[in-house]
Amino acid sequence: MSQCNNQCKDCNEKSFFCDGADKAPQRSLFNALGITREELERPLVGIVSSYNEIVPGHMNIDKITEAVKIGVAMAGGTPIVFPAIAVCDGIAMGHQGMKYSLVTRDLIADSTECMALAHHFDALVMIPNCDKNVPGLLMAAARVNVPTIFVSGGPMLAGRVQGKKTSLSSMFEAVGSHAAGSLDDDGLEEFENKACPTCGSCSGMYTANSMNCLTEVLGMGLRGNGTIPAVYSERIKLAKKAGMQVMELYRKNIRPRDIMTEKAFRNALTMDMALGCSTNSMLHLPAIAHECGIDLNLDIANEISSKTPNLCHLAPAGHTYMEDLNEAGGVYTVMNEINKLGLLNTDCITCTGKTVGENIAGFENTHHDIIRPVTDPYSKTGGIAVLRGNLAPDTCVVKRAAVAPEMLVHEGPARVFDCEEDAMEAILGGEIKSGDVVVIRYEGPKGGPGMREMLNPTSAIMGMGLGSSVALITDGRFSGATRGASIGHVSPEAAVGGPIALIRDGDIIKINIPENSINVDLSDEELAQRKAQWQPRQPKITTGYLARYASLVTSGNRGAVLEVK
């Protein structure tokens, strides 16, 4: 298939390198790879494998990769594997490693674009699983725009502690309980040994599983991509089907930008609200849309949320897990249920070669304890809210579905910290009191740099029994495992002089999630006076990739995309 303009509709069943004397040097190098003439006469399908031995969600991807290769070969293609990196956010949490999590999204997109276009692949199969790996590969798919399909490594099974299902979020909260004296050493060790029992992306509706589910909604992954557990044999079968299906996409010349349209992104935002996904989706969906040439303004999130009921309370919002959602019929069942309100664009084409409407037909919801019916939702509005006010003129984000009802409206004095470590010391030291609003700043995309996740402080607040009385706001972001009145992505961030940089201890902060507002009780004149006195801080990091990233990255409300100035 010619890639001369990424829009050519002339498909033939040979690779770009098969014919012509001018391609003889390239063929000689394929000979060096052991690739036969017969293989070159088939389309070359790049298999982007995110396998590694440090991320629990990726340790099984070697098996997924082999299954995809079988599927591609069965359907007439020549599979060729190349790698993508991935960071485990849980292992990176709470230290300088977290500065390197979000930034890998762009490294993954950039390196995959380079490999795919440098070697002129005819089609691609992306095999991601964890947090930034999924959006990074979706961004790359949009850039390269050859027929592409996704199949993830799958979610972890829930752990079990004292007969109850549990997950990584409970593990982090157990640290707070231990610090508060309500959990002894043996109890903490039991969580440590049982919270994460298998390979796979962590078992709740955290960022990885959110994005793998939304990949299904966008139309880039087959049914079950987001929910079939990593350890199920059905995951291997799904990988084989994905390998076969990419060849159908190749023959029909269905490309990522044909699938990821503006309507598809509206579907994704709708299902984001219904499923109660991670707030990180509010970073990743705009970034993916940006690569598709679509401006996904977060202001439409509240418009969509206002008419989209929240149907699922998976961990950390509730006590059901990805394995439960899978048993209840998965993403398609939730889509079919939400579309009883006519909220989805059902004419969007997907990687199945069928429309959204054709895909979800017949998936009836019979597990109302896992997927609430639209007539009896957890809430009449969606699981995520975008807030604005004089503290966040360019928006901030909260996972509304995981906020205690008594914290939906909160007013209290600010306790201000200029980094996560200082906030953690104060929380674990018992310095934070009921009613406080913890402010963690200079942790944004530029200020961090890298916009660290704040799972440690939010979990410590919950574990110490303050989840129903203390709020936390930051220009950083949150893990999908975070719950409580945790408000992130405050834009503009402190490093560029946003209002969050001007807050002082004791300032009264007013949060009203139902009204989508967040304000500090200061006059415009007082804020202007403080802004005139504010001085930019010296960058925390001045060398290497993080320094380069900080110089190019935009704000959280724009998806923290990189922009050449």
XYZ file of C-alpha atoms in Angstrom:
565
model
C 0.000 0.000 0.000
C 1.439 3.345 -0.937
C 2.008 5.769 1.916
C 2.832 8.730 -0.299
C 0.160 10.939 1.258
C -1.350 8.725 3.974
C -4.681 8.862 2.148
C -4.064 6.602 -0.859
C -6.935 4.190 -1.513
C -5.008 1.859 -3.831
C -4.544 -1.293 -1.789
C -2.621 -4.294 -3.052
C -1.505 -7.406 -1.256
C 2.225 -6.711 -1.474
C 4.601 -4.793 0.733
C 6.105 -1.517 -0.431
C 9.494 -3.250 -0.771
C 8.411 -6.234 -2.861
C 9.034 -4.974 -6.406
C 11.396 -2.718 -8.319
C 15.150 -2.605 -8.855
C 15.327 0.533 -6.735
C 14.182 -1.493 -3.698
C 16.891 -4.159 -4.114
C 19.108 -2.651 -1.342
C 16.205 -2.776 1.104
C 15.412 -6.360 0.077
C 18.997 -7.325 0.785
C 18.548 -6.083 4.350
C 15.290 -8.025 4.677
C 17.340 -11.051 3.595
C 19.639 -10.295 6.524
C 16.585 -10.510 8.787
C 15.720 -13.940 7.410
C 12.576 -12.654 5.735
C 11.620 -14.627 2.646
C 10.436 -13.367 -0.708
C 7.029 -14.872 0.097
C 6.825 -12.782 3.268
C 7.752 -9.622 1.350
C 4.906 -10.329 -1.042
C 2.525 -9.800 1.872
C 1.741 -6.514 3.652
C 4.226 -5.737 6.419
C 2.405 -5.316 9.727
C 4.275 -3.612 12.548
C 3.508 -5.140 15.946
C 4.247 -2.502 18.581
C 4.968 -4.554 21.693
C 5.139 -2.807 25.066
C 6.545 -5.882 26.786
C 8.988 -5.365 29.638
C 9.924 -6.993 32.942
C 9.379 -4.007 35.265
C 5.675 -3.191 34.738
C 3.188 -5.792 36.071
C 0.728 -4.797 33.348
C 3.302 -5.583 30.670
C 4.971 -8.786 31.804
C 2.422 -10.864 29.855
C 2.590 -8.827 26.657
C 5.139 -11.214 25.141
C 2.348 -13.801 25.005
C -0.097 -11.258 23.563
C 2.500 -10.338 20.939
C 2.973 -13.938 19.845
C -0.803 -14.373 19.567
C -1.109 -11.209 17.455
C 1.661 -12.459 15.157
C -0.239 -15.704 14.642
C -3.419 -13.776 13.812
C -1.672 -11.505 11.311
C 0.002 -14.439 9.577
C -3.249 -16.429 9.477
C -4.911 -13.511 7.713
C -2.185 -13.036 5.116
C 0.168 -10.454 6.588
C 3.807 -10.510 7.637
C 4.127 -9.514 11.303
C 7.270 -7.690 12.437
C 7.734 -6.690 16.087
C 9.276 -3.528 17.460
C 9.121 -2.137 21.027
C 7.522 0.707 22.954
C 8.523 1.775 26.460
C 6.241 2.000 29.496
C 6.504 3.215 33.096
C 4.711 1.616 36.045
C 3.076 4.566 37.777
C 2.720 2.631 41.015
C 6.442 1.903 41.200
C 7.266 5.461 40.096
C 4.902 6.993 42.671
C 6.115 9.254 45.454
C 9.657 9.954 44.240
C 11.441 11.592 41.302
C 10.413 8.692 39.074
C 6.899 10.141 38.812
C 8.323 13.136 36.948
C 9.042 10.663 34.137
C 5.568 9.148 33.832
C 3.452 11.601 31.843
C 6.431 12.638 29.728
C 6.744 9.093 28.366
C 3.448 9.579 26.530
C 5.241 11.806 24.025
C 8.344 9.637 23.895
C 6.128 6.663 23.034
C 4.247 8.592 20.360
C 7.436 10.024 18.870
C 9.408 6.770 18.798
C 6.507 4.768 17.377
C 5.963 7.362 14.648
C 9.681 7.160 13.816
C 9.755 3.379 13.633
C 6.521 3.036 11.682
C 7.310 5.614 9.023
C 11.033 4.895 8.745
C 10.272 1.255 7.906
C 7.173 1.898 5.807
C 4.808 -0.516 7.531
C 1.511 -1.120 5.761
C -0.484 -1.584 8.981
C 0.068 -1.617 12.737
C -1.115 -3.519 15.790
C -0.550 -1.607 19.028
C -0.147 -3.654 22.221
C -0.206 -1.276 25.200
C -1.536 -1.641 28.712
C -0.551 0.920 31.304
C -1.231 4.564 31.942
C 0.713 6.678 29.407
C 1.442 3.779 27.102
C -2.155 3.616 25.818
C -2.614 7.306 24.930
C 0.937 7.512 23.597
C 0.213 4.742 21.094
C -3.186 6.243 20.206
C -1.390 9.519 19.472
C 1.088 7.658 17.278
C -1.720 5.840 15.470
C -3.301 9.176 14.585
C 0.000 10.571 13.300
C 1.010 7.586 11.200
C -2.546 6.936 10.001
C -2.137 3.528 8.438
C -4.710 0.799 9.258
C -4.251 0.126 12.979
C -5.873 -1.887 15.737
C -5.257 -2.059 19.499
C -5.206 -5.015 21.863
C -4.152 -4.383 25.455
C -2.489 -6.678 27.969
C -5.633 -6.711 30.121
C -6.468 -5.883 33.748
C -5.226 -7.573 36.895
C -7.595 -9.662 39.009
C -8.653 -8.046 42.273
C -6.753 -8.956 45.397
C -8.411 -10.370 48.503
C -7.688 -9.267 52.051
C -9.669 -10.791 54.904
C -12.174 -12.206 52.429
C -12.865 -8.897 50.671
C -11.793 -7.840 47.195
C -9.166 -5.140 47.175
C -6.728 -3.350 44.882
C -3.739 -1.033 44.684
C -5.724 1.989 45.898
C -6.499 0.138 49.132
C -2.794 -0.666 49.427
C -1.841 3.017 49.287
C -4.595 3.913 51.755
C -3.348 1.200 54.092
C -0.116 3.200 54.432
C -2.162 6.127 55.748
C -4.059 3.842 58.117
C -0.759 2.464 59.372
C 0.538 5.996 59.991
C -2.668 6.821 61.885
C -2.236 3.749 64.091
C -5.412 2.011 62.898
C -3.517 -0.734 61.010
C -0.658 -2.699 62.550
C 2.478 -4.019 60.851
C 0.941 -7.433 60.170
C -2.121 -5.841 58.576
C 0.038 -3.687 56.326
C 2.078 -6.710 55.274
C -1.095 -8.626 54.430
C -2.146 -5.825 52.074
C 1.356 -5.771 50.610
C 1.221 -9.479 49.822
C -2.376 -9.709 48.577
C -3.421 -6.428 46.919
C -1.887 -7.198 43.504
C -2.219 -10.960 42.932
C -1.645 -11.290 39.166
C -0.072 -9.586 36.198
C -2.148 -6.961 34.400
C -3.083 -3.311 34.724
C -4.253 -2.595 38.286
C -7.720 -3.960 38.913
C -9.918 -0.857 39.390
C -11.095 1.848 37.001
C -7.722 3.514 37.174
C -6.032 5.334 34.286
C -4.801 2.289 32.356
C -8.161 0.528 32.433
C -9.978 3.798 31.759
C -7.959 4.354 28.598
C -8.223 0.729 27.466
C -12.015 0.928 27.872
C -12.135 4.255 26.037
C -10.056 2.687 23.239
C -13.014 0.350 22.721
C -15.402 3.295 22.778
C -13.328 5.241 20.241
C -13.495 2.205 17.990
C -9.780 1.341 17.986
C -10.028 -1.930 19.962
C -12.232 -5.014 19.732
C -14.863 -5.892 22.345
C -13.189 -6.946 25.587
C -10.050 -4.890 24.984
C -10.594 -2.995 28.233
C -12.059 -5.672 30.481
C -10.925 -9.258 29.755
C -8.482 -10.042 32.601
C -4.829 -10.453 31.690
C -4.698 -14.020 32.997
C -7.717 -15.279 31.036
C -7.116 -17.395 27.935
C -9.793 -15.270 26.281
C -7.185 -12.482 26.193
C -4.942 -14.633 23.964
C -7.875 -15.353 21.661
C -8.659 -11.632 21.507
C -5.068 -10.942 20.467
C -5.318 -13.464 17.622
C -8.585 -11.875 16.492
C -6.960 -8.433 16.551
C -4.116 -9.720 14.381
C -6.603 -11.089 11.869
C -8.805 -7.996 11.976
C -5.995 -5.577 11.168
C -5.720 -7.292 7.804
C -9.409 -6.563 7.182
C -8.762 -2.935 8.044
C -5.855 -2.972 5.604
C -7.940 -4.441 2.801
C -10.781 -1.990 3.421
C -8.267 0.824 3.999
C -9.917 1.927 7.249
C -7.476 4.197 9.058
C -7.282 5.694 12.559
C -8.459 9.133 11.477
C -11.449 7.520 9.757
C -12.347 6.031 13.155
C -11.242 8.708 15.650
C -13.548 11.478 14.489
C -15.050 14.334 16.482
C -18.190 12.232 16.986
C -16.074 9.350 18.292
C -14.427 11.641 20.840
C -17.846 12.839 22.006
C -18.744 9.176 22.488
C -15.562 8.727 24.511
C -16.379 11.691 26.758
C -19.913 10.364 27.223
C -18.687 6.930 28.247
C -15.985 8.496 30.387
C -18.825 10.027 32.417
C -20.911 6.846 32.482
C -18.031 4.574 33.509
C -16.528 6.966 36.065
C -13.066 6.950 34.507
C -9.821 8.435 35.788
C -9.344 12.218 35.652
C -6.247 11.503 33.553
C -8.616 10.880 30.651
C -9.127 14.654 30.681
C -5.438 14.966 29.769
C -5.258 12.134 27.299
C -8.418 12.527 25.220
C -7.564 16.145 24.255
C -3.993 15.089 23.415
C -5.159 12.220 21.182
C -7.757 14.462 19.549
C -5.033 17.060 18.927
C -3.099 14.487 16.879
C -6.278 13.880 14.866
C -6.577 17.590 14.124
C -9.529 17.980 16.511
C -9.742 20.626 19.242
C -11.406 18.865 22.176
C -12.409 21.779 24.387
C -12.915 20.572 27.950
C -15.828 22.955 28.381
C -17.939 20.411 26.498
C -17.193 17.858 29.233
C -19.646 19.511 31.619
C -22.220 19.828 28.840
C -21.932 16.084 28.195
C -21.815 15.291 31.924
C -25.024 17.249 32.560
C -27.026 14.731 30.521
C -24.979 11.556 31.101
C -25.744 9.504 34.212
C -22.951 7.746 36.066
C -23.683 4.007 35.899
C -20.535 2.384 37.305
C -18.707 2.707 40.617
C -15.650 0.553 40.098
C -12.731 0.860 42.528
C -11.698 3.313 43.852
C -15.230 4.799 43.722
C -16.873 1.547 44.816
C -16.331 -2.135 45.499
C -16.536 -3.644 42.024
C -13.560 -4.344 39.802
C -12.647 -4.819 36.148
C -13.275 -8.564 36.353
C -16.823 -7.764 37.509
C -17.415 -5.344 34.637
C -16.184 -8.023 32.264
C -18.634 -10.563 33.676
C -21.434 -7.995 33.334
C -20.824 -7.728 29.593
C -18.071 -5.136 29.480
C -17.938 -1.781 27.744
C -20.456 -2.647 25.016
C -23.117 -3.390 27.639
C -22.549 -0.015 29.316
C -22.676 1.659 25.895
C -25.935 -0.065 25.018
C -27.412 0.921 28.384
C -26.372 4.573 28.103
C -27.652 4.737 24.542
C -31.181 4.090 25.803
C -31.020 7.858 26.347
C -29.839 8.395 22.760
C -26.507 9.823 23.907
C -24.122 8.064 21.511
C -23.243 8.697 17.887
C -24.033 5.206 16.634
C -23.026 5.757 13.007
C -19.278 5.994 13.763
C -17.175 3.360 11.982
C -14.955 1.181 14.180
C -12.095 -1.289 13.847
C -14.629 -4.102 13.568
C -15.583 -2.679 10.178
C -19.047 -2.087 11.632
C -20.624 0.950 13.231
C -20.943 1.620 16.950
C -24.669 0.871 16.700
C -24.047 -2.496 15.045
C -21.377 -3.376 17.636
C -23.450 -2.718 20.758
C -26.808 -4.077 19.580
C -28.127 -6.852 21.815
C -25.833 -6.304 24.790
C -28.505 -6.057 27.459
C -27.660 -5.089 31.027
C -28.613 -7.882 33.451
C -26.086 -7.080 36.213
C -27.595 -4.024 37.866
C -25.279 -4.354 40.871
C -22.329 -3.621 38.557
C -23.888 -1.510 35.792
C -26.778 0.568 37.066
C -29.724 1.009 34.660
C -30.209 4.527 33.307
C -33.418 4.682 35.338
C -31.476 4.193 38.600
C -27.966 5.657 38.177
C -25.447 6.433 40.895
C -25.934 10.062 39.879
C -27.844 11.825 37.135
C -24.665 13.533 35.981
C -21.331 12.104 34.914
C -18.410 10.809 36.936
C -16.037 13.684 36.090
C -16.540 17.412 36.579
C -14.555 20.323 35.136
C -14.419 23.292 37.518
C -13.637 26.966 36.907
C -13.190 30.032 39.087
C -10.667 32.637 40.144
C -8.408 29.843 41.427
C -8.530 27.964 38.102
C -9.522 30.384 35.295
C -8.545 27.787 32.661
C -10.260 24.874 34.465
C -9.384 22.034 36.794
C -10.766 18.494 37.068
C -12.253 16.239 39.754
C -13.482 12.638 39.709
C -16.925 13.503 41.042
C -18.005 9.861 41.252
C -15.323 9.196 43.890
C -16.145 12.194 46.122
C -18.087 11.686 49.362
C -21.475 13.471 49.179
C -20.588 15.722 52.112
C -17.506 16.986 50.243
C -19.255 18.017 47.023
C -19.504 21.474 48.566
C -16.641 22.453 50.853
C -15.130 25.622 52.273
C -11.967 25.754 54.331
C -8.564 27.317 54.971
C -5.685 26.621 52.629
C -2.640 24.662 53.791
C -0.080 25.469 51.108
C 2.871 23.299 50.042
C 5.268 23.850 47.164
C 5.936 20.162 46.533
C 4.400 16.758 47.205
C 7.059 15.725 49.711
C 6.333 18.650 52.044
C 2.608 17.904 51.907
C 3.178 14.222 52.723
C 5.308 15.106 55.737
C 2.540 17.368 57.070
C -0.243 14.834 56.422
C 1.556 11.883 58.013
C 2.735 14.148 60.829
C -0.849 14.911 61.814
C -0.645 18.605 60.872
C -3.696 18.550 58.583
C -7.002 19.042 60.367
C -10.641 18.479 59.493
C -11.905 21.214 57.186
C -8.509 22.061 55.665
C -7.851 22.417 51.943
C -4.400 21.056 51.098
C -2.815 22.967 48.194
C 0.131 21.319 46.396
C 1.630 23.546 43.702
C 4.653 23.808 41.405
C 3.882 20.217 40.363
C 2.313 21.051 36.979
C 3.588 20.083 33.515
C 6.256 22.827 33.550
C 6.713 23.277 37.280
C 7.163 19.619 38.199
C 8.313 19.192 35.578
C 6.184 16.300 34.413
C 2.946 16.815 36.365
C 3.381 14.153 39.034
C 0.469 12.066 40.292
C -0.554 12.720 43.903
C -1.744 9.266 44.958
C 0.457 9.256 48.049
C -1.057 12.365 49.696
C -4.634 11.589 48.667
C -4.322 8.021 49.953
C -2.737 9.255 53.174
C -5.672 11.633 53.697
C -8.140 8.787 53.161
C -6.184 6.325 55.279
C -6.016 8.766 58.186
C -9.785 9.140 58.193
C -9.889 12.655 56.713
C -11.465 11.792 53.357
C -14.852 13.222 54.300
C -13.494 16.491 55.712
C -10.311 17.489 53.818
C -9.957 18.531 50.174
C -6.778 18.596 48.088
C -6.090 20.762 45.045
C -3.022 20.742 42.827
C -1.639 21.803 39.479
C -0.320 18.256 39.329
C -2.586 15.334 38.621
C -4.008 12.233 40.265
C -3.757 8.522 39.806
C -6.935 6.825 38.682
C -6.689 5.111 42.078
C -7.322 8.410 43.871
C -10.662 9.035 45.563
C -12.017 11.885 47.635
C -12.308 15.636 46.996
C -9.104 15.644 44.963
C -8.998 18.413 42.369
C -6.161 18.408 39.840
C -4.899 19.932 36.595
C -5.359 23.452 38.021
C -4.671 25.750 35.086
C -2.797 28.031 34.679
C -0.234 26.249 36.834
C 1.903 27.893 39.510
C 5.085 27.847 37.426
C 3.578 30.320 34.940
C 2.067 32.544 37.633
C -1.408 31.041 37.764
C -3.588 32.028 40.746
C -2.638 28.842 42.584
C 0.846 30.387 42.959
C -0.678 33.323 44.856
C -2.510 31.361 47.583
C -1.289 31.746 51.166
C -1.902 29.677 54.285
C -5.281 30.524 55.763
C -6.895 31.844 52.573
C -10.429 30.493 52.375
C -11.056 28.226 49.396
C -14.609 27.548 48.262
C -15.342 24.384 46.277
C -18.756 23.687 44.742
C -18.595 20.625 42.511
C -22.334 20.563 41.586
C -21.971 24.148 40.354
C -18.577 23.430 38.708
C -16.844 26.212 40.618
C -13.661 26.681 42.629
C -12.654 30.031 44.101
C -10.388 31.588 46.664
C -12.122 34.202 48.805
C -9.948 37.100 47.656
C -10.829 40.210 45.699
C -9.573 40.775 42.180
C -7.532 43.674 43.548
C -5.826 41.482 46.162
C -5.020 38.810 43.564
C -3.621 41.458 41.207
C -1.442 42.887 43.987
C -0.083 39.438 44.831
C 0.535 38.720 41.155
C 2.580 41.925 40.836
C 4.789 40.701 43.689
C 5.138 37.139 42.363
C 8.492 36.064 40.939
C 9.013 33.036 38.658
C 11.011 30.226 40.215
C 14.165 28.774 38.818
C 13.484 25.493 36.968
C 13.934 22.442 39.165
C 15.650 20.548 36.356
C 17.827 22.219 33.708
C 19.319 19.299 31.761
C 18.127 16.241 29.886
C 14.724 15.244 28.574
C 12.718 16.794 31.409
C 14.226 20.231 30.767
C 13.394 19.921 27.071
C 9.886 18.751 27.936
C 9.302 21.657 30.333
C 10.277 24.143 27.626
C 7.712 22.742 25.169
C 4.761 21.511 27.239
C 1.433 23.343 27.383
C -0.960 23.495 30.333
C -3.057 20.678 31.750
C -6.298 22.062 30.337
C -4.849 21.622 26.836
C -3.862 18.026 27.484
C -0.224 18.891 28.302
C 0.650 18.509 24.631
C 4.030 19.617 23.340
C 4.126 22.730 21.233
C 7.059 24.116 19.287
C 7.361 27.830 19.975
